[in-house]
Amino acid sequence: NATYGVGEFILLKSAASTLVGSLVRYNATTWQATLNPNTANLAGAVAVAMAASSAGSEFVWHQIGGLAVMKKTAVAVNAQVPVYQSATVGRVMPTAASGKQVLGARSANLATVASTVSTVIVSINRPHLQGQTT
């Protein structure tokens, strides 16, 4: 892609109420995706949905590497910051939250993204959720 460059993708079974850019958790044994919840210390693999989908056995492409367009909450995102799970299922935020960092992911915007914008470009490399922080 001339805009975002090279990416890495995997096929996962669809999750309910998924939008393009949603953050999903997935089980690497069953390849089933679910929208990422607002739960700390999950320590699991995540990906970014490339298509809208509903629950079922439909396989949908998900991104795990490169520059991904991700859904975010209604807060401004400064340039080049870590991202965290938000209270809104399937979305990320720049606000630090213990046990909720998306490791292997950092915003790739060069200027602040306004709170009214629903997506942010994030550089990802096989992202996963932060585990126990004790």
Short mmCIF file of C-alpha atoms in Angstrom, two decimals, residues 55-127:
data_model
loop_
_atom_site.label_atom_id
_atom_site.label_comp_id
_atom_site.label_asym_id
_atom_site.label_seq_id
_atom_site.Cartn_x
_atom_site.Cartn_y
_atom_site.Cartn_z
CA ALA A 55 -20.20 -13.51 15.23
CA GLY A 56 -19.81 -16.80 13.46
CA SER A 57 -17.41 -19.01 11.63
CA GLU A 58 -16.72 -16.46 8.87
CA PHE A 59 -12.98 -15.86 8.49
CA VAL A 60 -11.86 -12.23 8.29
CA TRP A 61 -8.40 -10.68 7.74
CA HIS A 62 -6.80 -9.06 10.80
CA GLN A 63 -3.57 -7.07 10.94
CA ILE A 64 -0.72 -7.99 13.29
CA GLY A 65 2.16 -6.02 11.75
CA GLY A 66 2.80 -2.66 10.11
CA LEU A 67 0.86 0.61 10.28
CA ALA A 68 -2.73 -0.15 11.29
CA VAL A 69 -5.74 2.17 11.35
CA MET A 70 -7.27 1.53 14.77
CA LYS A 71 -10.51 2.67 16.39
CA LYS A 72 -9.90 4.96 19.38
CA THR A 73 -11.93 6.64 22.09
CA ALA A 74 -12.93 10.33 21.97
CA VAL A 75 -9.65 11.66 23.40
CA ALA A 76 -6.79 13.44 21.65
CA VAL A 77 -3.73 11.31 20.85
CA ASN A 78 -0.32 13.00 20.99
CA ALA A 79 2.36 11.93 18.54
CA GLN A 80 4.29 8.68 19.08
CA VAL A 81 2.76 7.47 22.38
CA PRO A 82 1.90 4.02 23.78
CA VAL A 83 -1.69 2.83 23.43
CA TYR A 84 -3.88 1.15 26.02
CA GLN A 85 -7.16 -0.78 26.11
CA SER A 86 -10.04 1.61 26.63
CA ALA A 87 -13.29 1.28 28.55
CA THR A 88 -14.97 1.14 25.12
CA VAL A 89 -14.77 -2.47 23.92
CA GLY A 90 -12.57 -2.88 20.83
CA ARG A 91 -10.98 0.58 21.01
CA VAL A 92 -7.67 2.00 22.22
CA MET A 93 -6.72 5.19 24.06
CA PRO A 94 -3.48 7.03 24.90
CA THR A 95 -4.29 7.31 28.61
CA ALA A 96 -2.03 5.13 30.77
CA ALA A 97 -3.94 2.40 32.62
CA SER A 98 -2.25 -0.23 34.80
CA GLY A 99 -2.31 -3.69 33.22
CA LYS A 100 -3.95 -2.42 30.00
CA GLN A 101 -1.05 -1.44 27.73
CA VAL A 102 -1.05 -2.91 24.23
CA LEU A 103 2.56 -4.09 23.98
CA GLY A 104 4.13 -4.05 20.53
CA ALA A 105 1.99 -1.02 19.60
CA ARG A 106 2.67 2.72 19.52
CA SER A 107 0.80 5.56 17.85
CA ALA A 108 2.48 6.51 14.56
CA ASN A 109 0.90 9.94 14.15
CA LEU A 110 3.33 12.84 13.67
CA ALA A 111 0.91 15.45 15.04
CA THR A 112 -1.83 15.31 17.67
CA VAL A 113 -4.99 13.51 16.51
CA ALA A 114 -8.09 15.40 17.69
CA SER A 115 -10.59 13.88 20.10
CA THR A 116 -13.29 14.14 17.40
CA VAL A 117 -11.39 11.78 15.07
CA SER A 118 -12.42 8.13 15.58
CA THR A 119 -9.19 6.44 14.40
CA VAL A 120 -5.44 6.67 14.88
CA ILE A 121 -2.56 5.14 12.93
CA VAL A 122 -0.66 2.72 15.17
CA SER A 123 2.61 0.94 14.40
CA ILE A 124 2.13 -2.68 15.49
CA ASN A 125 4.42 -5.69 15.65
CA ARG A 126 2.51 -8.81 16.76
CA PRO A 127 0.77 -6.87 19.54
#
